[in-house]
mmCIF file of C-alpha atoms in Angstrom:
data_model
loop_
_atom_site.group_PDB
_atom_site.id
_atom_site.type_symbol
_atom_site.label_atom_id
_atom_site.label_comp_id
_atom_site.label_asym_id
_atom_site.label_seq_id
_atom_site.Cartn_x
_atom_site.Cartn_y
_atom_site.Cartn_z
ATOM 1 C CA UNK A 1423 0.000 0.000 0.000
ATOM 2 C CA UNK A 1424 2.880 2.398 0.749
ATOM 3 C CA UNK A 1425 6.080 3.022 -1.158
ATOM 4 C CA UNK A 1426 8.883 0.587 -0.471
ATOM 5 C CA UNK A 1427 11.033 3.624 0.315
ATOM 6 C CA UNK A 1428 8.972 4.528 3.374
ATOM 7 C CA UNK A 1429 10.399 3.466 6.706
ATOM 8 C CA UNK A 1430 8.272 1.448 9.109
ATOM 9 C CA UNK A 1431 7.623 4.388 11.486
ATOM 10 C CA UNK A 1432 6.561 6.468 8.473
ATOM 11 C CA UNK A 1433 4.144 3.778 7.336
ATOM 12 C CA UNK A 1434 2.761 3.523 10.859
ATOM 13 C CA UNK A 1435 2.233 7.289 11.070
ATOM 14 C CA UNK A 1436 0.570 7.502 7.650
ATOM 15 C CA UNK A 1437 -1.702 4.534 8.423
ATOM 16 C CA UNK A 1438 -2.711 6.138 11.687
ATOM 17 C CA UNK A 1439 -3.481 9.444 9.962
ATOM 18 C CA UNK A 1440 -5.732 7.710 7.444
ATOM 19 C CA UNK A 1441 -7.519 5.602 10.049
ATOM 20 C CA UNK A 1442 -8.081 8.573 12.363
ATOM 21 C CA UNK A 1443 -9.635 10.439 9.451
ATOM 22 C CA UNK A 1444 -11.821 7.503 8.367
ATOM 23 C CA UNK A 1445 -12.784 5.941 11.660
ATOM 24 C CA UNK A 1446 -11.667 8.291 14.439
ATOM 25 C CA UNK A 1447 -9.517 7.411 17.430
ATOM 26 C CA UNK A 1448 -12.123 5.294 19.241
ATOM 27 C CA UNK A 1449 -12.728 3.298 16.055
ATOM 28 C CA UNK A 1450 -9.041 2.635 15.336
ATOM 29 C CA UNK A 1451 -7.358 -0.377 16.922
ATOM 30 C CA UNK A 1452 -3.592 -0.894 17.151
ATOM 31 C CA UNK A 1453 -4.160 -4.052 15.088
ATOM 32 C CA UNK A 1454 -5.846 -2.087 12.275
ATOM 33 C CA UNK A 1455 -2.904 0.343 12.214
ATOM 34 C CA UNK A 1456 -0.380 -2.498 12.035
ATOM 35 C CA UNK A 1457 -2.305 -4.235 9.254
ATOM 36 C CA UNK A 1458 -2.569 -1.119 7.128
ATOM 37 C CA UNK A 1459 1.092 -0.273 7.703
ATOM 38 C CA UNK A 1460 2.229 -3.844 7.022
ATOM 39 C CA UNK A 1461 4.085 -3.751 10.348
ATOM 40 C CA UNK A 1462 4.102 -6.225 13.199
ATOM 41 C CA UNK A 1463 3.027 -5.529 16.753
ATOM 42 C CA UNK A 1464 6.637 -5.716 18.005
ATOM 43 C CA UNK A 1465 7.708 -3.183 15.396
ATOM 44 C CA UNK A 1466 4.940 -0.740 16.366
ATOM 45 C CA UNK A 1467 5.844 -0.911 20.047
ATOM 46 C CA UNK A 1468 9.534 -0.598 19.209
ATOM 47 C CA UNK A 1469 8.947 2.771 17.535
ATOM 48 C CA UNK A 1470 6.013 4.116 19.568
ATOM 49 C CA UNK A 1471 4.973 3.598 23.168
ATOM 50 C CA UNK A 1472 1.409 2.811 22.065
ATOM 51 C CA UNK A 1473 -1.678 4.064 20.253
ATOM 52 C CA UNK A 1474 -1.790 7.456 22.070
ATOM 53 C CA UNK A 1475 1.868 8.194 21.210
ATOM 54 C CA UNK A 1476 1.400 7.240 17.558
ATOM 55 C CA UNK A 1477 -1.899 9.142 17.338
ATOM 56 C CA UNK A 1478 -0.252 12.272 18.769
ATOM 57 C CA UNK A 1479 2.453 12.153 16.088
ATOM 58 C CA UNK A 1480 -0.202 11.579 13.411
ATOM 59 C CA UNK A 1481 -2.477 14.383 14.644
ATOM 60 C CA UNK A 1482 0.439 16.840 14.856
ATOM 61 C CA UNK A 1483 1.447 16.098 11.283
ATOM 62 C CA UNK A 1484 -2.119 16.488 10.001
ATOM 63 C CA UNK A 1485 -2.434 19.757 11.928
ATOM 64 C CA UNK A 1486 0.770 21.094 10.349
ATOM 65 C CA UNK A 1487 -0.491 20.251 6.871
ATOM 66 C CA UNK A 1488 -3.811 21.929 7.528
ATOM 67 C CA UNK A 1489 -2.064 25.092 8.714
ATOM 68 C CA UNK A 1490 0.177 25.113 5.663
ATOM 69 C CA UNK A 1491 -2.778 24.815 3.262
ATOM 70 C CA UNK A 1492 -4.954 27.379 5.059
ATOM 71 C CA UNK A 1493 -1.949 29.680 5.477
ATOM 72 C CA UNK A 1494 -1.168 29.592 1.759
ATOM 73 C CA UNK A 1495 -4.708 30.870 0.995
ATOM 74 C CA UNK A 1496 -4.692 33.513 3.716
ATOM 75 C CA UNK A 1497 -1.136 34.771 3.162
ATOM 76 C CA UNK A 1498 -1.552 35.223 -0.580
ATOM 77 C CA UNK A 1499 -1.394 38.727 -2.046
ATOM 78 C CA UNK A 1500 -4.695 40.444 -2.804
ATOM 79 C CA UNK A 1501 -7.561 41.900 -0.868
ATOM 80 C CA UNK A 1502 -8.855 40.508 2.415
ATOM 81 C CA UNK A 1503 -12.213 39.415 0.992
ATOM 82 C CA UNK A 1504 -10.480 37.500 -1.798
ATOM 83 C CA UNK A 1505 -8.122 35.774 0.640
ATOM 84 C CA UNK A 1506 -11.009 34.652 2.863
ATOM 85 C CA UNK A 1507 -12.862 33.567 -0.266
ATOM 86 C CA UNK A 1508 -9.819 31.586 -1.442
ATOM 87 C CA UNK A 1509 -9.716 29.830 1.932
ATOM 88 C CA UNK A 1510 -13.432 29.007 1.760
ATOM 89 C CA UNK A 1511 -13.298 27.797 -1.841
ATOM 90 C CA UNK A 1512 -10.023 25.888 -1.684
ATOM 91 C CA UNK A 1513 -10.142 22.333 -2.965
ATOM 92 C CA UNK A 1514 -11.349 19.958 -0.281
ATOM 93 C CA UNK A 1515 -12.358 16.330 -0.013
ATOM 94 C CA UNK A 1516 -15.636 17.529 1.449
ATOM 95 C CA UNK A 1517 -17.212 14.116 2.002
ATOM 96 C CA UNK A 1518 -14.239 12.941 4.064
ATOM 97 C CA UNK A 1519 -14.759 15.787 6.521
ATOM 98 C CA UNK A 1520 -11.991 17.691 8.298
ATOM 99 C CA UNK A 1521 -9.285 15.397 9.696
ATOM 100 C CA UNK A 1522 -8.799 17.782 12.642
ATOM 101 C CA UNK A 1523 -12.376 18.933 13.269
ATOM 102 C CA UNK A 1524 -13.750 15.382 13.319
ATOM 103 C CA UNK A 1525 -11.530 14.577 16.312
ATOM 104 C CA UNK A 1526 -13.645 16.922 18.460
ATOM 105 C CA UNK A 1527 -16.395 14.275 18.306
ATOM 106 C CA UNK A 1528 -13.993 11.614 19.530
ATOM 107 C CA UNK A 1529 -14.509 11.167 23.292
ATOM 108 C CA UNK A 1530 -11.074 9.657 23.933
ATOM 109 C CA UNK A 1531 -9.263 12.476 22.099
ATOM 110 C CA UNK A 1532 -11.237 15.124 23.990
ATOM 111 C CA UNK A 1533 -10.569 13.377 27.316
ATOM 112 C CA UNK A 1534 -6.783 13.348 26.758
ATOM 113 C CA UNK A 1535 -5.264 16.846 27.151
ATOM 114 C CA UNK A 1536 -2.216 15.911 25.063
ATOM 115 C CA UNK A 1537 -4.237 14.614 22.103
ATOM 116 C CA UNK A 1538 -6.712 17.446 22.309
ATOM 117 C CA UNK A 1539 -4.069 20.179 22.364
ATOM 118 C CA UNK A 1540 -3.103 20.139 18.647
ATOM 119 C CA UNK A 1541 -6.823 20.063 17.729
ATOM 120 C CA UNK A 1542 -7.543 23.103 19.890
ATOM 121 C CA UNK A 1543 -4.403 24.951 18.778
ATOM 122 C CA UNK A 1544 -5.066 24.405 15.075
ATOM 123 C CA UNK A 1545 -8.646 25.669 15.134
ATOM 124 C CA UNK A 1546 -7.617 28.520 17.409
ATOM 125 C CA UNK A 1547 -4.782 29.500 15.083
ATOM 126 C CA UNK A 1548 -7.147 29.407 12.104
ATOM 127 C CA UNK A 1549 -9.652 31.725 13.786
ATOM 128 C CA UNK A 1550 -6.837 34.051 14.815
ATOM 129 C CA UNK A 1551 -5.330 34.186 11.334
ATOM 130 C CA UNK A 1552 -8.723 34.845 9.725
ATOM 131 C CA UNK A 1553 -9.412 37.598 12.264
ATOM 132 C CA UNK A 1554 -6.062 39.218 11.353
ATOM 133 C CA UNK A 1555 -6.888 39.130 7.648
ATOM 134 C CA UNK A 1556 -10.356 40.617 8.275
ATOM 135 C CA UNK A 1557 -8.916 43.307 10.580
ATOM 136 C CA UNK A 1558 -6.292 44.185 7.957
ATOM 137 C CA UNK A 1559 -9.041 44.510 5.349
ATOM 138 C CA UNK A 1560 -10.991 46.816 7.609
ATOM 139 C CA UNK A 1561 -7.903 48.946 8.312
ATOM 140 C CA UNK A 1562 -7.275 49.316 4.603
ATOM 141 C CA UNK A 1563 -10.867 50.365 4.017
ATOM 142 C CA UNK A 1564 -11.810 47.209 2.109
ATOM 143 C CA UNK A 1565 -14.583 46.492 4.610
ATOM 144 C CA UNK A 1566 -17.028 48.818 6.293
ATOM 145 C CA UNK A 1567 -16.331 49.741 9.927
ATOM 146 C CA UNK A 1568 -19.168 47.502 11.169
ATOM 147 C CA UNK A 1569 -17.219 44.331 10.380
ATOM 148 C CA UNK A 1570 -16.144 42.657 13.655
ATOM 149 C CA UNK A 1571 -13.078 40.532 12.808
ATOM 150 C CA UNK A 1572 -13.137 38.026 15.669
ATOM 151 C CA UNK A 1573 -16.768 36.905 15.638
ATOM 152 C CA UNK A 1574 -16.767 36.769 11.854
ATOM 153 C CA UNK A 1575 -13.574 34.714 11.820
ATOM 154 C CA UNK A 1576 -15.353 32.240 14.121
ATOM 155 C CA UNK A 1577 -18.335 32.209 11.735
ATOM 156 C CA UNK A 1578 -16.026 31.448 8.807
ATOM 157 C CA UNK A 1579 -14.361 28.477 10.529
ATOM 158 C CA UNK A 1580 -17.718 27.239 11.866
ATOM 159 C CA UNK A 1581 -19.280 27.399 8.395
ATOM 160 C CA UNK A 1582 -16.513 25.185 7.017
ATOM 161 C CA UNK A 1583 -16.644 22.713 9.907
ATOM 162 C CA UNK A 1584 -20.453 22.604 9.884
ATOM 163 C CA UNK A 1585 -20.474 22.430 6.093
ATOM 164 C CA UNK A 1586 -18.656 19.102 6.383
ATOM 165 C CA UNK A 1587 -21.356 17.859 8.767
ATOM 166 C CA UNK A 1588 -24.126 18.801 6.311
ATOM 167 C CA UNK A 1589 -22.286 17.299 3.351
ATOM 168 C CA UNK A 1590 -21.609 14.003 5.103
ATOM 169 C CA UNK A 1591 -25.234 13.732 6.237
ATOM 170 C CA UNK A 1592 -26.450 14.356 2.682
ATOM 171 C CA UNK A 1593 -23.784 12.226 1.013
ATOM 172 C CA UNK A 1594 -23.108 15.167 -1.300
ATOM 173 C CA UNK A 1595 -20.846 18.224 -1.333
ATOM 174 C CA UNK A 1596 -23.823 20.431 -2.319
ATOM 175 C CA UNK A 1597 -24.805 21.624 1.195
ATOM 176 C CA UNK A 1598 -21.154 22.513 1.942
ATOM 177 C CA UNK A 1599 -20.995 24.589 -1.223
ATOM 178 C CA UNK A 1600 -24.338 26.182 -0.395
ATOM 179 C CA UNK A 1601 -23.245 27.160 3.138
ATOM 180 C CA UNK A 1602 -20.051 28.733 1.755
ATOM 181 C CA UNK A 1603 -22.002 30.564 -0.947
ATOM 182 C CA UNK A 1604 -24.384 31.949 1.696
ATOM 183 C CA UNK A 1605 -21.512 33.137 3.861
ATOM 184 C CA UNK A 1606 -19.770 34.837 0.939
ATOM 185 C CA UNK A 1607 -23.004 36.673 0.038
ATOM 186 C CA UNK A 1608 -23.322 37.875 3.626
ATOM 187 C CA UNK A 1609 -19.671 38.901 3.834
ATOM 188 C CA UNK A 1610 -19.785 40.711 0.478
ATOM 189 C CA UNK A 1611 -22.374 43.090 1.956
ATOM 190 C CA UNK A 1612 -19.595 44.392 4.239
ATOM 191 C CA UNK A 1613 -17.282 45.276 1.386
ATOM 192 C CA UNK A 1614 -16.787 49.026 1.341
ATOM 193 C CA UNK A 1615 -18.175 50.699 -1.789
ATOM 194 C CA UNK A 1616 -15.310 51.355 -4.218
ATOM 195 C CA UNK B 1214 -30.110 5.649 37.099
ATOM 196 C CA UNK B 1215 -33.561 5.669 35.514
ATOM 197 C CA UNK B 1216 -36.982 5.938 37.090
ATOM 198 C CA UNK B 1217 -38.443 2.700 38.378
ATOM 199 C CA UNK B 1218 -41.489 3.494 36.253
ATOM 200 C CA UNK B 1219 -39.561 3.169 33.007
ATOM 201 C CA UNK B 1220 -39.959 -0.114 31.162
ATOM 202 C CA UNK B 1221 -36.883 -2.083 30.135
ATOM 203 C CA UNK B 1222 -37.150 -1.145 26.432
ATOM 204 C CA UNK B 1223 -37.465 2.530 27.472
ATOM 205 C CA UNK B 1224 -34.337 2.280 29.609
ATOM 206 C CA UNK B 1225 -32.494 0.597 26.760
ATOM 207 C CA UNK B 1226 -33.516 3.349 24.328
ATOM 208 C CA UNK B 1227 -32.571 6.163 26.701
ATOM 209 C CA UNK B 1228 -29.207 4.547 27.514
ATOM 210 C CA UNK B 1229 -28.480 4.182 23.819
ATOM 211 C CA UNK B 1230 -29.366 7.820 23.157
ATOM 212 C CA UNK B 1231 -26.977 8.979 25.873
ATOM 213 C CA UNK B 1232 -24.158 6.707 24.790
ATOM 214 C CA UNK B 1233 -24.527 7.674 21.126
ATOM 215 C CA UNK B 1234 -24.268 11.318 22.158
ATOM 216 C CA UNK B 1235 -21.262 10.772 24.429
ATOM 217 C CA UNK B 1236 -19.299 8.114 22.566
ATOM 218 C CA UNK B 1237 -20.892 7.719 19.131
ATOM 219 C CA UNK B 1238 -22.037 4.486 17.534
ATOM 220 C CA UNK B 1239 -18.576 2.990 16.972
ATOM 221 C CA UNK B 1240 -17.671 3.701 20.600
ATOM 222 C CA UNK B 1241 -20.839 2.144 22.064
ATOM 223 C CA UNK B 1242 -20.917 -1.582 22.783
ATOM 224 C CA UNK B 1243 -24.096 -3.612 23.426
ATOM 225 C CA UNK B 1244 -22.595 -4.396 26.839
ATOM 226 C CA UNK B 1245 -22.258 -0.693 27.719
ATOM 227 C CA UNK B 1246 -25.907 -0.138 26.757
ATOM 228 C CA UNK B 1247 -27.068 -3.057 28.898
ATOM 229 C CA UNK B 1248 -25.005 -1.879 31.871
ATOM 230 C CA UNK B 1249 -26.321 1.664 31.734
ATOM 231 C CA UNK B 1250 -29.893 0.445 31.271
ATOM 232 C CA UNK B 1251 -29.563 -2.131 34.037
ATOM 233 C CA UNK B 1252 -30.826 -4.757 31.581
ATOM 234 C CA UNK B 1253 -29.465 -8.173 30.756
ATOM 235 C CA UNK B 1254 -28.273 -9.325 27.349
ATOM 236 C CA UNK B 1255 -31.287 -11.619 26.975
ATOM 237 C CA UNK B 1256 -33.640 -8.763 27.714
ATOM 238 C CA UNK B 1257 -31.980 -6.494 25.137
ATOM 239 C CA UNK B 1258 -32.205 -9.127 22.414
ATOM 240 C CA UNK B 1259 -35.792 -9.913 23.410
ATOM 241 C CA UNK B 1260 -36.866 -6.328 22.709
ATOM 242 C CA UNK B 1261 -34.472 -5.376 19.892
ATOM 243 C CA UNK B 1262 -32.824 -7.412 17.168
ATOM 244 C CA UNK B 1263 -29.440 -5.875 18.001
ATOM 245 C CA UNK B 1264 -27.405 -2.701 18.320
ATOM 246 C CA UNK B 1265 -28.419 -1.323 14.865
ATOM 247 C CA UNK B 1266 -32.135 -1.775 15.637
ATOM 248 C CA UNK B 1267 -31.838 -0.135 19.050
ATOM 249 C CA UNK B 1268 -29.668 2.662 17.663
ATOM 250 C CA UNK B 1269 -32.201 3.362 14.926
ATOM 251 C CA UNK B 1270 -34.991 3.749 17.508
ATOM 252 C CA UNK B 1271 -32.723 5.986 19.614
ATOM 253 C CA UNK B 1272 -31.615 8.166 16.684
ATOM 254 C CA UNK B 1273 -35.217 8.595 15.471
ATOM 255 C CA UNK B 1274 -36.331 9.751 18.910
ATOM 256 C CA UNK B 1275 -33.436 12.215 19.217
ATOM 257 C CA UNK B 1276 -34.207 13.524 15.729
ATOM 258 C CA UNK B 1277 -37.870 14.087 16.647
ATOM 259 C CA UNK B 1278 -36.862 16.028 19.752
ATOM 260 C CA UNK B 1279 -34.449 18.171 17.800
ATOM 261 C CA UNK B 1280 -37.138 19.006 15.244
ATOM 262 C CA UNK B 1281 -39.599 19.898 17.990
ATOM 263 C CA UNK B 1282 -37.134 22.274 19.695
ATOM 264 C CA UNK B 1283 -35.958 23.921 16.460
ATOM 265 C CA UNK B 1284 -39.547 24.077 15.204
ATOM 266 C CA UNK B 1285 -40.741 25.869 18.337
ATOM 267 C CA UNK B 1286 -38.165 28.646 17.715
ATOM 268 C CA UNK B 1287 -38.864 28.915 14.008
ATOM 269 C CA UNK B 1288 -42.667 28.685 14.194
ATOM 270 C CA UNK B 1289 -43.006 31.346 16.870
ATOM 271 C CA UNK B 1290 -44.760 34.617 16.023
ATOM 272 C CA UNK B 1291 -42.571 37.588 15.193
ATOM 273 C CA UNK B 1292 -40.292 38.672 12.394
ATOM 274 C CA UNK B 1293 -38.101 36.286 10.395
ATOM 275 C CA UNK B 1294 -34.820 37.706 11.708
ATOM 276 C CA UNK B 1295 -36.005 37.282 15.304
ATOM 277 C CA UNK B 1296 -37.088 33.689 14.685
ATOM 278 C CA UNK B 1297 -33.729 32.771 13.155
ATOM 279 C CA UNK B 1298 -32.038 34.596 16.038
ATOM 280 C CA UNK B 1299 -34.150 32.638 18.557
ATOM 281 C CA UNK B 1300 -33.073 29.396 16.879
ATOM 282 C CA UNK B 1301 -29.398 30.431 16.992
ATOM 283 C CA UNK B 1302 -29.534 31.611 20.601
ATOM 284 C CA UNK B 1303 -31.705 28.844 22.028
ATOM 285 C CA UNK B 1304 -30.324 27.132 25.106
ATOM 286 C CA UNK B 1305 -27.897 24.377 24.167
ATOM 287 C CA UNK B 1306 -25.488 22.065 25.918
ATOM 288 C CA UNK B 1307 -22.809 23.381 23.597
ATOM 289 C CA UNK B 1308 -19.940 21.296 24.926
ATOM 290 C CA UNK B 1309 -21.851 18.072 24.370
ATOM 291 C CA UNK B 1310 -22.203 18.861 20.674
ATOM 292 C CA UNK B 1311 -25.223 18.046 18.526
ATOM 293 C CA UNK B 1312 -26.551 14.518 19.105
ATOM 294 C CA UNK B 1313 -27.550 14.286 15.437
ATOM 295 C CA UNK B 1314 -24.697 16.183 13.765
ATOM 296 C CA UNK B 1315 -22.004 14.211 15.608
ATOM 297 C CA UNK B 1316 -23.270 10.999 13.985
ATOM 298 C CA UNK B 1317 -22.016 12.258 10.613
ATOM 299 C CA UNK B 1318 -18.485 11.585 11.900
ATOM 300 C CA UNK B 1319 -19.417 8.013 12.801
ATOM 301 C CA UNK B 1320 -18.236 5.734 9.988
ATOM 302 C CA UNK B 1321 -20.655 2.891 10.809
ATOM 303 C CA UNK B 1322 -23.690 5.237 10.889
ATOM 304 C CA UNK B 1323 -22.689 6.792 7.557
ATOM 305 C CA UNK B 1324 -22.134 3.336 6.006
ATOM 306 C CA UNK B 1325 -25.629 2.107 6.984
ATOM 307 C CA UNK B 1326 -28.357 3.745 4.838
ATOM 308 C CA UNK B 1327 -31.029 3.066 7.483
ATOM 309 C CA UNK B 1328 -29.089 4.696 10.335
ATOM 310 C CA UNK B 1329 -27.963 7.563 8.169
ATOM 311 C CA UNK B 1330 -31.459 8.384 6.908
ATOM 312 C CA UNK B 1331 -32.829 10.141 10.046
ATOM 313 C CA UNK B 1332 -29.558 12.143 10.306
ATOM 314 C CA UNK B 1333 -29.837 13.304 6.705
ATOM 315 C CA UNK B 1334 -33.583 13.999 6.951
ATOM 316 C CA UNK B 1335 -33.276 16.038 10.145
ATOM 317 C CA UNK B 1336 -30.535 18.340 8.870
ATOM 318 C CA UNK B 1337 -32.300 18.608 5.531
ATOM 319 C CA UNK B 1338 -35.592 19.502 7.211
ATOM 320 C CA UNK B 1339 -33.821 22.128 9.313
ATOM 321 C CA UNK B 1340 -32.257 23.796 6.290
ATOM 322 C CA UNK B 1341 -35.605 23.694 4.497
ATOM 323 C CA UNK B 1342 -37.508 25.214 7.411
ATOM 324 C CA UNK B 1343 -34.927 27.987 7.857
ATOM 325 C CA UNK B 1344 -35.055 28.737 4.121
ATOM 326 C CA UNK B 1345 -38.861 29.064 4.363
ATOM 327 C CA UNK B 1346 -38.602 31.485 7.281
ATOM 328 C CA UNK B 1347 -35.986 33.566 5.440
ATOM 329 C CA UNK B 1348 -38.045 33.539 2.227
ATOM 330 C CA UNK B 1349 -41.139 34.629 4.171
ATOM 331 C CA UNK B 1350 -39.150 37.490 5.703
ATOM 332 C CA UNK B 1351 -37.987 38.591 2.272
ATOM 333 C CA UNK B 1352 -41.548 38.441 0.870
ATOM 334 C CA UNK B 1353 -42.785 40.602 3.718
ATOM 335 C CA UNK B 1354 -40.032 43.134 3.094
ATOM 336 C CA UNK B 1355 -38.181 42.392 6.342
ATOM 337 C CA UNK B 1356 -35.035 41.555 4.380
ATOM 338 C CA UNK B 1357 -33.536 43.201 1.331
ATOM 339 C CA UNK B 1358 -34.055 41.476 -2.023
ATOM 340 C CA UNK B 1359 -30.399 40.309 -2.114
ATOM 341 C CA UNK B 1360 -30.991 37.740 0.632
ATOM 342 C CA UNK B 1361 -30.822 34.228 -0.864
ATOM 343 C CA UNK B 1362 -32.837 31.973 1.487
ATOM 344 C CA UNK B 1363 -31.386 28.569 0.631
ATOM 345 C CA UNK B 1364 -27.662 29.264 0.799
ATOM 346 C CA UNK B 1365 -28.126 31.372 3.918
ATOM 347 C CA UNK B 1366 -30.198 28.643 5.592
ATOM 348 C CA UNK B 1367 -27.273 26.276 4.931
ATOM 349 C CA UNK B 1368 -24.885 28.850 6.448
ATOM 350 C CA UNK B 1369 -27.076 29.089 9.568
ATOM 351 C CA UNK B 1370 -27.141 25.317 10.142
ATOM 352 C CA UNK B 1371 -23.421 25.017 9.331
ATOM 353 C CA UNK B 1372 -22.555 27.788 11.802
ATOM 354 C CA UNK B 1373 -24.346 25.903 14.586
ATOM 355 C CA UNK B 1374 -22.825 22.546 13.684
ATOM 356 C CA UNK B 1375 -19.345 24.019 13.242
ATOM 357 C CA UNK B 1376 -19.783 26.107 16.379
ATOM 358 C CA UNK B 1377 -20.033 22.861 18.325
ATOM 359 C CA UNK B 1378 -16.761 21.685 16.772
ATOM 360 C CA UNK B 1379 -14.972 24.900 17.802
ATOM 361 C CA UNK B 1380 -16.438 24.825 21.305
ATOM 362 C CA UNK B 1381 -15.489 21.205 21.914
ATOM 363 C CA UNK B 1382 -11.933 21.820 20.660
ATOM 364 C CA UNK B 1383 -11.577 24.822 22.983
ATOM 365 C CA UNK B 1384 -13.359 23.202 25.925
ATOM 366 C CA UNK B 1385 -15.488 26.358 26.158
ATOM 367 C CA UNK B 1386 -18.763 27.613 24.710
ATOM 368 C CA UNK B 1387 -17.103 30.945 23.808
ATOM 369 C CA UNK B 1388 -16.219 30.144 20.170
ATOM 370 C CA UNK B 1389 -19.756 28.853 19.558
ATOM 371 C CA UNK B 1390 -21.186 32.102 20.899
ATOM 372 C CA UNK B 1391 -18.694 34.089 18.860
ATOM 373 C CA UNK B 1392 -19.591 32.278 15.608
ATOM 374 C CA UNK B 1393 -23.304 32.901 16.242
ATOM 375 C CA UNK B 1394 -22.657 36.560 17.060
ATOM 376 C CA UNK B 1395 -20.690 36.964 13.818
ATOM 377 C CA UNK B 1396 -23.476 35.375 11.791
ATOM 378 C CA UNK B 1397 -26.145 37.574 13.383
ATOM 379 C CA UNK B 1398 -24.089 40.698 12.589
ATOM 380 C CA UNK B 1399 -23.788 39.597 8.971
ATOM 381 C CA UNK B 1400 -27.482 38.711 8.718
ATOM 382 C CA UNK B 1401 -28.572 41.992 10.332
ATOM 383 C CA UNK B 1402 -27.001 43.856 7.410
ATOM 384 C CA UNK B 1403 -29.707 42.314 5.201
ATOM 385 C CA UNK B 1404 -32.562 43.674 7.291
ATOM 386 C CA UNK B 1405 -34.534 46.135 5.216
ATOM 387 C CA UNK B 1406 -34.392 49.712 6.551
ATOM 388 C CA UNK B 1407 -37.577 50.413 8.546
#
């Protein structure tokens, strides 16, 4: 399943990332990780102290990737509205849901402060970065003064996370796209007249 | 744990509802249901054919309750904006998440068309009802003509569902409240001048 050039710990981490995304932490057994990675039990426990240790490494890597992708939309040149729009419209595997957001519904991840930390930090960072972009836009006169950066940044992240919920329930990306379209219409009303 | 007046099937259904909310379907074993209900294995299989059957009854009941609560906000007298606002601000156990929405992250619920159906129908009904309220408000001149009911209804439901994700990650209701506040600010800009 994985390239022959990948080391065993790499295969274990990648298998864990995929299984956490598909089945969550509660639904992922050490055995399932080993099978997908093509690694034995001894090998897994040689490299990692157990499922929590491996999951932490996997979650941290997924969180880094998510930041990099969101950052590349939000750091791009152009106006604030267009950068937020680029973040909202970036290519996503909508029906798979968010590999970070979905962990908030996982009771064992939420109950473990170490596993929960990268989930919290990632979503917190995303809200903060969006609020900065919106505040910048307001400073530059791209938005009207009534635009409140922090609540609206929370609305943007919530729309994406909730859009996944709607799409998965419907078995179609359409409600995600609709929620994003609605938000962009609402946000466009705060663009300052040129 | 339950009233002595509750029948065994009732206790089994209520236990399943709680466990699905707390731990999801994948994380809930028949044994855990029996223990919480104070019912034996024989009794559970006498009343229900198995975990999927019991879960379906539990999910349907939770879905009905959710519709009743959302309906009571959206059917109330008053203007469309105020009804949507009442739905957004209704009392919620934010940190527990949505008992219906969280099931979209449950791989075994999503893979079973029967279990997934009440999840899909509930969220679909909610979007539809919100779109009706918004369309009514636009007809009556409460909103400006630019308000698109269907996408904005999807944004409203997504904000709530995603607000739960943010709140659970942060271990605080604050980001949920912030996302709702942001959405209400955006929506208020579409209120027609009186």
